[in-house]
CSV table of C-alpha atoms in Angstrom, one decimal:
chain,number,residue,atom,x,y,z
A,1,MET,CA,9.2,-25.4,10.7
A,2,GLY,CA,10.2,-22.8,8.0
A,3,LEU,CA,13.2,-23.0,5.8
A,4,GLY,CA,13.1,-19.4,4.7
A,5,PRO,CA,13.1,-18.3,1.1
A,6,GLY,CA,15.5,-20.9,-0.4
A,7,GLY,CA,19.1,-22.1,0.0
A,8,GLU,CA,21.2,-22.4,3.1
A,9,GLU,CA,21.6,-18.6,3.3
A,10,GLY,CA,18.0,-17.9,4.5
A,11,VAL,CA,17.8,-20.6,7.2
A,12,THR,CA,17.9,-19.6,10.9
A,13,ALA,CA,20.1,-21.3,13.5
A,14,GLN,CA,16.9,-22.5,15.2
A,15,ALA,CA,15.6,-24.2,12.0
A,16,ARG,CA,19.0,-25.9,11.4
A,17,ARG,CA,18.9,-27.3,15.0
A,18,ALA,CA,15.3,-28.5,14.6
A,19,LEU,CA,16.4,-30.4,11.4
A,20,ASP,CA,19.4,-31.8,13.2
A,21,ARG,CA,17.2,-33.2,16.0
A,22,ALA,CA,14.6,-34.7,13.7
A,23,GLN,CA,14.5,-38.4,12.9
A,24,VAL,CA,11.9,-38.0,10.1
A,25,VAL,CA,11.6,-34.9,7.8
A,26,LEU,CA,8.4,-34.4,5.8
A,27,GLY,CA,7.6,-31.8,3.2
A,28,TYR,CA,6.7,-30.7,-0.3
A,29,ARG,CA,9.2,-32.1,-2.7
A,30,THR,CA,10.8,-28.7,-3.7
A,31,TYR,CA,11.5,-27.7,-0.1
A,32,LEU,CA,12.9,-31.1,0.9
A,33,GLU,CA,15.3,-30.9,-2.0
A,34,GLN,CA,16.4,-27.5,-0.7
A,35,ALA,CA,17.2,-29.1,2.7
A,36,ARG,CA,18.7,-32.3,1.4
A,37,PRO,CA,22.4,-31.4,2.1
A,38,TRP,CA,21.6,-31.3,5.8
A,39,LEU,CA,19.5,-34.4,6.0
A,40,GLU,CA,22.0,-37.2,5.7
A,41,GLY,CA,20.9,-40.3,7.5
A,42,LYS,CA,17.4,-39.1,8.1
A,43,GLU,CA,14.2,-40.6,6.9
A,44,MET,CA,12.7,-38.2,4.3
A,45,ILE,CA,9.0,-38.3,3.2
A,46,SER,CA,8.2,-36.0,0.3
A,47,SER,CA,4.9,-35.4,-1.4
A,48,GLY,CA,3.2,-33.2,-4.0
A,49,MET,CA,2.1,-29.6,-3.6
A,50,THR,CA,-1.6,-30.3,-2.9
A,51,ARG,CA,-1.1,-33.1,-0.4
A,52,GLU,CA,-1.0,-30.8,2.7
A,53,LEU,CA,-3.6,-32.8,4.7
A,54,ASP,CA,-1.9,-36.1,4.0
A,55,ARG,CA,1.5,-34.6,5.0
A,56,ALA,CA,0.2,-33.2,8.3
A,57,ALA,CA,-1.7,-36.4,9.1
A,58,ARG,CA,1.5,-38.5,8.5
A,59,ALA,CA,3.5,-36.1,10.7
A,60,LEU,CA,1.0,-36.4,13.6
A,61,GLU,CA,0.9,-40.2,13.2
A,62,LEU,CA,4.7,-40.6,13.3
A,63,ALA,CA,5.0,-38.2,16.2
A,64,GLY,CA,2.3,-40.2,18.0
A,65,ARG,CA,4.5,-43.3,17.6
A,66,GLY,CA,7.4,-41.5,19.3
A,67,ARG,CA,9.4,-40.3,16.3
A,68,VAL,CA,10.9,-36.8,16.3
A,69,VAL,CA,9.4,-35.2,13.3
A,70,ALA,CA,10.1,-32.1,11.3
A,71,LEU,CA,7.4,-30.9,8.9
A,72,VAL,CA,9.0,-28.3,6.7
A,73,SER,CA,7.5,-25.4,4.8
A,74,GLY,CA,9.4,-22.9,2.5
A,75,GLY,CA,9.3,-19.4,4.0
A,76,ASP,CA,7.5,-19.2,7.2
A,77,PRO,CA,5.3,-22.2,8.3
A,78,GLY,CA,2.6,-20.0,9.7
A,79,ILE,CA,1.8,-17.9,6.6
A,80,TYR,CA,-0.3,-19.9,4.1
A,81,ALA,CA,1.6,-22.9,5.1
A,82,MET,CA,1.6,-26.1,7.2
A,83,ALA,CA,1.4,-25.0,10.8
A,84,ALA,CA,-2.3,-24.4,10.9
A,85,VAL,CA,-3.1,-27.7,9.1
A,86,VAL,CA,-1.4,-29.6,11.9
A,87,PHE,CA,-3.4,-27.8,14.6
A,88,GLU,CA,-6.6,-28.1,12.6
A,89,LEU,CA,-6.1,-31.9,12.3
A,90,ALA,CA,-5.1,-32.3,15.9
A,91,ARG,CA,-8.3,-30.6,17.0
A,92,ASP,CA,-10.4,-32.6,14.6
A,93,ARG,CA,-8.9,-35.9,15.9
A,94,GLY,CA,-9.0,-34.7,19.6
A,95,LEU,CA,-5.2,-35.3,20.0
A,96,PRO,CA,-3.8,-33.9,23.2
A,97,LEU,CA,-0.9,-31.5,22.8
A,98,GLY,CA,1.7,-30.4,25.3
A,99,PRO,CA,2.7,-32.3,28.5
A,100,GLY,CA,1.3,-35.8,28.4
A,101,GLY,CA,0.5,-35.5,24.7
A,102,LEU,CA,2.3,-34.5,21.5
A,103,ALA,CA,5.0,-31.8,21.9
A,104,VAL,CA,4.4,-29.4,19.0
A,105,SER,CA,6.3,-26.3,18.4
A,106,VAL,CA,6.4,-23.9,15.4
A,107,VAL,CA,9.8,-22.7,14.2
A,108,PRO,CA,9.4,-19.5,12.2
A,109,GLY,CA,11.3,-18.7,9.1
A,110,VAL,CA,11.8,-15.7,6.8
A,111,PRO,CA,8.5,-15.4,4.9
A,112,ALA,CA,8.3,-15.4,1.2
A,113,VAL,CA,6.9,-11.8,1.3
A,114,ALA,CA,9.8,-10.5,3.3
A,115,ALA,CA,12.3,-12.2,1.0
A,116,ALA,CA,10.7,-10.7,-2.0
A,117,ALA,CA,10.5,-7.3,-0.4
A,118,ALA,CA,14.2,-7.3,0.4
A,119,LEU,CA,15.0,-8.1,-3.2
A,120,LEU,CA,12.8,-5.2,-4.4
A,121,GLY,CA,14.1,-2.6,-1.8
A,122,ALA,CA,11.7,-1.7,1.0
A,123,PRO,CA,8.1,-1.9,-0.3
A,124,LEU,CA,6.5,-3.2,2.9
A,125,SER,CA,7.6,-0.3,5.2
A,126,HIS,CA,4.1,0.9,6.0
A,127,ASP,CA,0.9,-0.9,6.7
A,128,PHE,CA,0.4,-3.9,4.4
A,129,ALA,CA,-2.1,-6.7,3.7
A,130,CYS,CA,-1.4,-10.2,2.5
A,131,VAL,CA,-4.0,-11.8,0.3
A,132,SER,CA,-3.9,-15.2,-1.4
A,133,LEU,CA,-5.6,-15.3,-4.8
A,134,SER,CA,-6.2,-19.0,-4.5
A,135,ASP,CA,-9.9,-19.7,-4.4
A,136,ARG,CA,-9.4,-23.5,-3.9
A,137,LEU,CA,-10.5,-23.3,-0.3
A,138,THR,CA,-11.7,-19.6,0.0
A,139,PRO,CA,-14.7,-18.3,-1.9
A,140,TRP,CA,-13.7,-15.7,-4.5
A,141,GLU,CA,-16.3,-13.3,-3.1
A,142,LEU,CA,-14.4,-13.1,0.1
A,143,ILE,CA,-11.0,-12.7,-1.6
A,144,GLN,CA,-12.5,-9.9,-3.7
A,145,ARG,CA,-14.0,-8.2,-0.7
A,146,ARG,CA,-10.6,-8.2,1.0
A,147,LEU,CA,-8.8,-6.8,-2.1
A,148,GLU,CA,-11.4,-4.0,-2.3
A,149,ALA,CA,-11.0,-3.1,1.4
A,150,ALA,CA,-7.2,-3.2,1.4
A,151,ALA,CA,-7.0,-1.2,-1.8
A,152,ALA,CA,-9.5,1.4,-0.7
A,153,ALA,CA,-7.7,1.9,2.7
A,154,ASP,CA,-4.3,2.4,0.9
A,155,PHE,CA,-2.6,-0.7,2.3
A,156,VAL,CA,0.4,-2.0,0.5
A,157,LEU,CA,-0.8,-5.3,-1.0
A,158,ALA,CA,1.1,-8.5,-1.2
A,159,LEU,CA,-0.5,-11.1,-3.4
A,160,TYR,CA,0.3,-14.8,-2.7
A,161,ASN,CA,-0.4,-17.5,-5.3
A,162,PRO,CA,-1.4,-15.1,-8.0
A,163,LYS,CA,-1.9,-17.6,-10.8
A,164,SER,CA,-1.9,-21.3,-11.6
A,165,LYS,CA,-2.7,-23.4,-14.6
A,166,GLY,CA,-6.2,-24.0,-13.3
A,167,ARG,CA,-6.7,-20.3,-12.1
A,168,PRO,CA,-5.8,-18.0,-15.0
A,169,TRP,CA,-8.1,-15.0,-14.4
A,170,GLN,CA,-7.9,-14.2,-10.7
A,171,TYR,CA,-4.6,-12.2,-11.0
A,172,GLY,CA,-6.0,-9.9,-13.7
A,173,ARG,CA,-9.2,-9.4,-11.8
A,174,ALA,CA,-7.3,-8.5,-8.6
A,175,LEU,CA,-5.3,-5.8,-10.5
A,176,GLU,CA,-8.5,-4.4,-11.9
A,177,ILE,CA,-9.9,-4.1,-8.4
A,178,VAL,CA,-6.8,-2.3,-7.1
A,179,SER,CA,-6.7,-0.1,-10.1
A,180,GLY,CA,-10.1,1.3,-9.0
A,181,HIS,CA,-8.2,2.9,-6.1
A,182,ARG,CA,-4.6,3.6,-7.2
A,183,GLN,CA,-2.9,5.5,-10.0
A,184,PRO,CA,-1.7,3.5,-13.1
A,185,ASP,CA,1.9,4.5,-12.2
A,186,THR,CA,1.7,2.9,-8.8
A,187,PRO,CA,4.9,0.7,-8.4
A,188,VAL,CA,4.4,-3.0,-8.6
A,189,GLY,CA,7.2,-5.4,-7.7
A,190,ILE,CA,7.0,-9.0,-8.9
A,191,VAL,CA,9.4,-11.6,-7.6
A,192,SER,CA,9.5,-15.2,-8.7
A,193,ARG,CA,11.5,-18.0,-6.9
A,194,ALA,CA,13.2,-15.6,-4.5
A,195,GLY,CA,16.5,-17.1,-3.4
A,196,ARG,CA,16.1,-20.2,-5.6
A,197,ALA,CA,17.2,-21.2,-9.0
A,198,GLY,CA,15.4,-19.2,-11.7
A,199,GLN,CA,14.9,-16.1,-9.4
A,200,GLU,CA,13.3,-13.2,-11.3
A,201,ILE,CA,12.7,-9.7,-10.2
A,202,ASN,CA,10.5,-7.4,-12.2
A,203,LEU,CA,9.8,-3.8,-11.1
A,204,THR,CA,6.9,-2.4,-13.1
A,205,ASP,CA,3.7,-0.5,-12.4
A,206,LEU,CA,0.0,-1.1,-12.1
A,207,ALA,CA,-0.8,-0.3,-15.7
A,208,ARG,CA,1.7,-2.8,-17.0
A,209,ALA,CA,1.4,-5.5,-14.3
A,210,PRO,CA,-1.3,-7.5,-16.0
A,211,GLY,CA,1.1,-8.5,-18.8
A,212,ALA,CA,3.8,-9.7,-16.4
A,213,PRO,CA,4.4,-13.5,-16.2
A,214,VAL,CA,3.4,-14.8,-12.8
A,215,ASP,CA,2.7,-18.3,-11.3
A,216,MET,CA,2.4,-20.1,-8.0
A,217,GLN,CA,6.1,-19.3,-7.2
A,218,THR,CA,5.5,-15.6,-7.6
A,219,MET,CA,5.0,-12.8,-5.1
A,220,VAL,CA,3.3,-9.6,-6.3
A,221,ILE,CA,3.7,-6.5,-4.2
A,222,ILE,CA,1.6,-3.5,-5.1
A,223,GLY,CA,2.6,-0.1,-3.6
A,224,ASN,CA,0.4,2.3,-1.7
A,225,SER,CA,-0.2,5.8,-2.8
A,226,GLN,CA,3.1,7.0,-1.4
A,227,SER,CA,5.3,4.2,-2.8
A,228,PHE,CA,8.0,5.2,-5.2
A,229,CYS,CA,10.8,3.8,-7.4
A,230,PHE,CA,14.3,4.9,-7.0
A,231,GLN,CA,17.2,3.6,-9.1
A,232,GLY,CA,15.7,0.2,-9.5
A,233,HIS,CA,14.3,-0.1,-6.0
A,234,MET,CA,10.7,-0.1,-4.8
A,235,VAL,CA,10.2,1.8,-1.6
A,236,THR,CA,7.2,2.7,0.6
A,237,PRO,CA,8.3,5.6,2.8
A,238,ARG,CA,7.9,5.5,6.5
A,239,GLY,CA,7.4,9.3,6.5
A,240,TYR,CA,10.5,10.6,8.3
A,241,LEU,CA,11.1,13.1,5.5
A,242,GLY,CA,7.9,15.2,5.5
A,243,LYS,CA,4.7,14.0,7.1
A,244,TYR,CA,3.2,10.8,5.6
A,245,GLY,CA,0.1,11.7,3.6
A,246,GLY,CA,1.9,14.6,1.8
A,247,GLU,CA,2.3,14.9,-2.0
A,248,ARG,CA,3.7,12.0,-3.8
A,249,ARG,CA,7.0,12.9,-5.3
A,250,ASN,CA,8.3,11.2,-8.5
A,251,GLY,CA,11.4,9.2,-8.0
A,252,ASP,CA,14.0,7.8,-10.4
B,1,MET,CA,19.8,-6.2,7.7
B,2,GLY,CA,17.5,-8.0,10.1
B,3,LEU,CA,18.5,-9.9,13.2
B,4,GLY,CA,15.2,-11.8,13.6
B,5,PRO,CA,13.2,-11.9,16.8
B,6,GLY,CA,16.0,-12.0,19.3
B,7,GLY,CA,19.0,-14.1,20.3
B,8,GLU,CA,21.3,-16.2,18.1
B,9,GLU,CA,18.6,-18.8,17.4
B,10,GLY,CA,16.6,-16.6,15.0
B,11,VAL,CA,19.4,-15.2,12.9
B,12,THR,CA,19.8,-16.5,9.4
B,13,ALA,CA,23.2,-17.6,7.9
B,14,GLN,CA,23.0,-14.7,5.4
B,15,ALA,CA,22.6,-12.2,8.3
B,16,ARG,CA,25.5,-13.7,10.2
B,17,ARG,CA,27.7,-13.4,7.1
B,18,ALA,CA,26.7,-9.8,6.5
B,19,LEU,CA,27.7,-9.0,10.1
B,20,ASP,CA,31.0,-10.9,9.6
B,21,ARG,CA,31.8,-8.8,6.5
B,22,ALA,CA,30.9,-5.4,8.1
B,23,GLN,CA,33.5,-3.0,9.5
B,24,VAL,CA,31.0,-0.8,11.2
B,25,VAL,CA,27.7,-1.9,12.8
B,26,LEU,CA,25.0,0.6,13.5
B,27,GLY,CA,21.7,0.1,15.3
B,28,TYR,CA,19.2,0.8,18.1
B,29,ARG,CA,20.9,0.0,21.4
B,30,THR,CA,18.8,-3.1,22.2
B,31,TYR,CA,19.5,-4.8,18.9
B,32,LEU,CA,23.2,-4.1,19.0
B,33,GLU,CA,23.4,-5.6,22.5
B,34,GLN,CA,21.7,-8.7,21.0
B,35,ALA,CA,24.4,-9.0,18.3
B,36,ARG,CA,27.3,-8.1,20.6
B,37,PRO,CA,28.7,-11.6,20.9
B,38,TRP,CA,29.4,-11.7,17.2
B,39,LEU,CA,30.8,-8.2,16.8
B,40,GLU,CA,34.2,-8.5,18.4
B,41,GLY,CA,36.7,-6.1,16.8
B,42,LYS,CA,34.1,-4.1,14.9
B,43,GLU,CA,33.2,-0.5,15.4
B,44,MET,CA,29.7,-0.3,16.9
B,45,ILE,CA,27.6,2.8,16.8
B,46,SER,CA,24.4,2.5,18.9
B,47,SER,CA,21.7,5.1,19.3
B,48,GLY,CA,18.2,5.6,20.8
B,49,MET,CA,14.9,4.3,19.5
B,50,THR,CA,13.8,7.5,17.9
B,51,ARG,CA,17.0,8.3,16.1
B,52,GLU,CA,16.2,6.4,12.9
B,53,LEU,CA,17.0,9.3,10.5
B,54,ASP,CA,20.4,10.0,12.2
B,55,ARG,CA,21.3,6.3,12.1
B,56,ALA,CA,20.5,6.0,8.4
B,57,ALA,CA,22.4,9.2,7.6
B,58,ARG,CA,25.4,8.0,9.5
B,59,ALA,CA,25.3,4.7,7.7
B,60,LEU,CA,25.2,6.3,4.3
B,61,GLU,CA,27.9,8.7,5.2
B,62,LEU,CA,30.3,5.9,6.4
B,63,ALA,CA,29.5,3.8,3.3
B,64,GLY,CA,30.2,6.8,1.2
B,65,ARG,CA,33.7,7.0,2.7
B,66,GLY,CA,34.3,3.4,1.7
B,67,ARG,CA,33.5,1.6,4.9
B,68,VAL,CA,31.5,-1.7,4.9
B,69,VAL,CA,28.5,-0.9,7.0
B,70,ALA,CA,25.8,-3.1,8.5
B,71,LEU,CA,22.7,-1.2,9.7
B,72,VAL,CA,20.8,-3.6,11.9
B,73,SER,CA,17.1,-3.9,12.8
B,74,GLY,CA,15.4,-6.4,15.0
B,75,GLY,CA,13.0,-8.7,13.1
B,76,ASP,CA,12.9,-7.8,9.4
B,77,PRO,CA,14.5,-4.6,8.2
B,78,GLY,CA,11.7,-4.0,5.7
B,79,ILE,CA,8.7,-4.1,8.0
B,80,TYR,CA,8.4,-0.8,10.0
B,81,ALA,CA,12.2,-0.7,10.1
B,82,MET,CA,15.3,0.9,8.7
B,83,ALA,CA,15.5,-0.2,5.1
B,84,ALA,CA,13.0,2.3,3.8
B,85,VAL,CA,14.7,5.1,5.7
B,86,VAL,CA,18.0,4.5,3.9
B,87,PHE,CA,16.3,4.6,0.5
B,88,GLU,CA,14.3,7.7,1.4
B,89,LEU,CA,17.4,9.5,2.5
B,90,ALA,CA,19.5,8.3,-0.5
B,91,ARG,CA,16.8,9.7,-2.8
B,92,ASP,CA,16.5,13.0,-0.9
B,93,ARG,CA,20.3,13.5,-1.2
B,94,GLY,CA,20.5,12.3,-4.8
B,95,LEU,CA,23.0,9.6,-3.9
B,96,PRO,CA,23.6,7.1,-6.7
B,97,LEU,CA,23.1,3.4,-5.7
B,98,GLY,CA,24.4,0.4,-7.5
B,99,PRO,CA,27.4,0.1,-9.9
B,100,GLY,CA,29.5,3.4,-9.6
B,101,GLY,CA,27.6,4.4,-6.5
B,102,LEU,CA,26.8,2.9,-3.1
B,103,ALA,CA,26.2,-0.9,-3.1
B,104,VAL,CA,23.1,-1.3,-0.9
B,105,SER,CA,21.4,-4.6,-0.2
B,106,VAL,CA,18.6,-5.6,2.2
B,107,VAL,CA,19.1,-8.8,4.2
B,108,PRO,CA,15.7,-10.0,5.4
B,109,GLY,CA,15.0,-11.5,8.8
B,110,VAL,CA,12.2,-13.3,10.6
B,111,PRO,CA,9.7,-10.5,11.2
B,112,ALA,CA,8.4,-9.8,14.7
B,113,VAL,CA,4.9,-10.8,13.5
B,114,ALA,CA,6.0,-14.2,12.3
B,115,ALA,CA,8.0,-14.8,15.6
B,116,ALA,CA,4.9,-13.9,17.7
B,117,ALA,CA,2.6,-16.0,15.5
B,118,ALA,CA,4.9,-19.1,15.9
B,119,LEU,CA,4.8,-18.7,19.7
B,120,LEU,CA,1.0,-18.5,19.6
B,121,GLY,CA,0.4,-21.4,17.3
B,122,ALA,CA,-0.7,-20.5,13.7
B,123,PRO,CA,-2.9,-17.3,13.8
B,124,LEU,CA,-1.7,-15.9,10.5
B,125,SER,CA,-2.6,-18.8,8.3
B,126,HIS,CA,-5.1,-16.9,6.3
B,127,ASP,CA,-5.2,-13.3,4.8
B,128,PHE,CA,-3.8,-10.8,7.3
B,129,ALA,CA,-3.1,-7.1,7.6
B,130,CYS,CA,-0.3,-5.4,9.6
B,131,VAL,CA,-1.1,-2.0,11.0
B,132,SER,CA,1.1,0.2,13.2
B,133,LEU,CA,-0.8,2.1,15.8
B,134,SER,CA,1.9,4.8,16.1
B,135,ASP,CA,0.6,8.1,14.8
B,136,ARG,CA,3.9,9.8,15.2
B,137,LEU,CA,4.4,9.9,11.4
B,138,THR,CA,0.9,8.8,10.2
B,139,PRO,CA,-2.3,10.6,10.8
B,140,TRP,CA,-4.6,8.7,13.1
B,141,GLU,CA,-7.5,9.2,10.6
B,142,LEU,CA,-5.6,7.0,8.1
B,143,ILE,CA,-4.7,4.3,10.8
B,144,GLN,CA,-8.4,4.3,11.8
B,145,ARG,CA,-9.6,3.9,8.2
B,146,ARG,CA,-7.2,0.9,7.7
B,147,LEU,CA,-8.4,-0.7,10.9
B,148,GLU,CA,-12.0,-0.3,9.9
B,149,ALA,CA,-11.4,-1.7,6.4
B,150,ALA,CA,-9.3,-4.7,7.6
B,151,ALA,CA,-11.8,-5.6,10.3
B,152,ALA,CA,-14.8,-5.3,8.0
B,153,ALA,CA,-13.2,-7.6,5.4
B,154,ASP,CA,-12.4,-10.2,8.0
B,155,PHE,CA,-8.6,-10.0,7.8
B,156,VAL,CA,-6.6,-11.3,10.7
B,157,LEU,CA,-5.0,-8.2,12.2
B,158,ALA,CA,-1.5,-7.7,13.5
B,159,LEU,CA,-1.0,-4.5,15.5
B,160,TYR,CA,2.5,-3.2,15.7
B,161,ASN,CA,3.5,-0.5,18.3
B,162,PRO,CA,0.2,-0.8,20.2
B,163,LYS,CA,1.0,1.6,23.0
B,164,SER,CA,3.8,3.9,24.4
B,165,LYS,CA,4.0,6.3,27.3
B,166,GLY,CA,3.0,9.1,25.0
B,167,ARG,CA,0.3,7.2,23.2
B,168,PRO,CA,-2.0,5.6,25.8
B,169,TRP,CA,-5.4,5.5,24.0
B,170,GLN,CA,-4.8,4.2,20.5
B,171,TYR,CA,-4.7,0.6,21.5
B,172,GLY,CA,-8.1,0.7,23.2
B,173,ARG,CA,-9.6,2.7,20.3
B,174,ALA,CA,-8.3,0.1,17.8
B,175,LEU,CA,-9.9,-2.7,19.7
B,176,GLU,CA,-13.2,-0.8,19.8
B,177,ILE,CA,-13.1,-0.5,16.0
B,178,VAL,CA,-12.4,-4.2,15.5
B,179,SER,CA,-15.2,-5.1,18.0
B,180,GLY,CA,-17.7,-3.4,15.7
B,181,HIS,CA,-17.0,-6.3,13.3
B,182,ARG,CA,-16.0,-9.3,15.4
B,183,GLN,CA,-17.5,-11.4,18.2
B,184,PRO,CA,-16.3,-10.7,21.8
B,185,ASP,CA,-14.9,-14.2,22.0
B,186,THR,CA,-12.6,-13.7,18.9
B,187,PRO,CA,-9.2,-15.0,19.9
B,188,VAL,CA,-6.5,-12.3,20.5
B,189,GLY,CA,-2.8,-13.3,21.0
B,190,ILE,CA,-0.5,-10.9,22.7
B,191,VAL,CA,3.2,-11.5,22.6
B,192,SER,CA,5.8,-9.2,24.2
B,193,ARG,CA,9.6,-9.4,23.7
B,194,ALA,CA,9.4,-12.6,21.5
B,195,GLY,CA,12.6,-14.5,21.8
B,196,ARG,CA,14.1,-12.0,24.2
B,197,ALA,CA,14.5,-11.7,28.0
B,198,GLY,CA,11.1,-11.1,29.6
B,199,GLN,CA,9.1,-12.8,26.8
B,200,GLU,CA,5.4,-13.0,27.6
B,201,ILE,CA,2.6,-14.8,25.8
B,202,ASN,CA,-1.0,-14.0,26.6
B,203,LEU,CA,-3.8,-15.8,24.8
B,204,THR,CA,-7.1,-13.9,25.4
B,205,ASP,CA,-10.1,-12.7,23.5
B,206,LEU,CA,-11.4,-9.4,22.1
B,207,ALA,CA,-13.6,-8.7,25.1
B,208,ARG,CA,-10.7,-9.0,27.6
B,209,ALA,CA,-7.9,-7.6,25.4
B,210,PRO,CA,-8.3,-4.0,26.4
B,211,GLY,CA,-7.1,-4.8,29.9
B,212,ALA,CA,-4.0,-6.7,28.8
B,213,PRO,CA,-0.6,-5.0,29.4
B,214,VAL,CA,1.0,-3.9,26.1
B,215,ASP,CA,3.8,-1.6,25.1
B,216,MET,CA,6.2,-0.9,22.2
B,217,GLN,CA,7.7,-4.3,22.5
B,218,THR,CA,4.3,-6.0,22.1
B,219,MET,CA,2.7,-7.6,19.1
B,220,VAL,CA,-1.1,-8.0,19.2
B,221,ILE,CA,-2.7,-10.5,16.8
B,222,ILE,CA,-6.5,-10.5,16.4
B,223,GLY,CA,-8.1,-13.5,14.8
B,224,ASN,CA,-10.6,-13.5,12.0
B,225,SER,CA,-14.1,-14.9,12.3
B,226,GLN,CA,-12.8,-18.4,11.8
B,227,SER,CA,-9.9,-18.3,14.2
B,228,PHE,CA,-10.1,-20.6,17.2
B,229,CYS,CA,-8.2,-21.6,20.4
B,230,PHE,CA,-7.1,-25.2,20.9
B,231,GLN,CA,-5.2,-26.3,24.0
B,232,GLY,CA,-3.4,-23.1,24.5
B,233,HIS,CA,-2.8,-22.4,20.8
B,234,MET,CA,-4.3,-19.7,18.6
B,235,VAL,CA,-5.1,-21.0,15.1
B,236,THR,CA,-6.6,-19.5,11.9
B,237,PRO,CA,-7.7,-22.4,9.8
B,238,ARG,CA,-6.7,-22.7,6.1
B,239,GLY,CA,-9.9,-24.5,5.4
B,240,TYR,CA,-8.8,-28.0,4.5
B,241,LEU,CA,-11.3,-29.5,6.9
B,242,GLY,CA,-14.6,-28.2,5.6
B,243,LYS,CA,-14.8,-25.2,3.3
B,244,TYR,CA,-13.6,-21.9,4.6
B,245,GLY,CA,-16.5,-19.6,5.4
B,246,GLY,CA,-18.5,-22.4,7.1
B,247,GLU,CA,-19.7,-22.3,10.7
B,248,ARG,CA,-17.2,-21.4,13.4
B,249,ARG,CA,-16.7,-24.4,15.7
B,250,ASN,CA,-15.7,-23.9,19.3
B,251,GLY,CA,-12.3,-25.1,20.2
B,252,ASP,CA,-10.7,-26.0,23.5
């Protein structure tokens, strides 16, 4: 289940009810802390960021013993998060799901990309692609091919996991690839810790984006050829005023 | 602001508060009906599906006269929805935003694509692209180019607005394009009216997808080369079990 971007504000009624029903709540430390006010009396099992498989295995094991389990993700559980890991593991172990087996349901949440976009204005309002820059489980060649393709076809691009201590160069390389297809003044919105303590919003452009501080808690949204900035907001037009594909007009 | 997929369950606390604070609530008829139980005593202005510009203009006009206005979208307001229209119009009219001008903020919601994905399982768990098949405001050539690029680079693809009475052929053409790059047994998840009356979930594959009934209330999610079906769920693996990019294993 997804807790949304952070804090009580972004949680859906459905997610609150799922937490209320749960006997055991599992999750990455930061997200469990976020939900702590609503978890009184429940068993909580927190673990580190890279322990996804362990967490999913533990959730399945406890559910198999009849406990009502909530496995929490920040944002949406289906976007670079835990839902797939649960299904992958269930398949690997041949666990039956549904009637007669484990009852699994996915509770969606406001994804990090939508939370970041809302803080920036409306940068995702035309076709967009999400790409994670983490090459821990995906070959960099494939990530690069996707960046090339999305940039060439003028998708708005949302970059997840742009940089970590162990992956310092992928973010710069991604911006280089996009710069082969977009103007240097293309708007770039950078949001860190949306809705959480230490939230930062940085509206810049493709030429200056390489120097911006980013980490694993940062979402980077690169505009398409029509995106513009207007009074501190980043916007990708839907095209109601003049046909889409017309001349780009300068904002601000 | 976004109401999420439908019904009270999917609304965030932040969205509920925004509705509570509003004096006037504007929106497409279907979404306003969805929110009606919480709108007692408020002025409601509903309009038809294609009246986006009128609605945004009305919202800006009322806000300019000092009213507290909520302009509602289903799902997330920043993804093929109303947020961008407001900013486009404000720019076009030279309206000042922020201190001294209109205070505009975007309240995110659970997007239709995340709601559909949760009902299917976890199909969006790797890089994905959203493409609207509506060529009302976007040239079909550009839509086609994006479909080609996303399919060739093995993105999971989420198709918004697949078909309407006036646009009968774009959905079939889009599937043809993707079929040039994916196996016929690639999982395709089709969800109509997620979280609303008449919800339908159809898990099929690329070969059979052209025959499935779809309309403007339908989300179509096409798996990447690694996506699999498992006991009625559609899943795109994150790659924890075996490196991503390995052999596709057959599920079910």
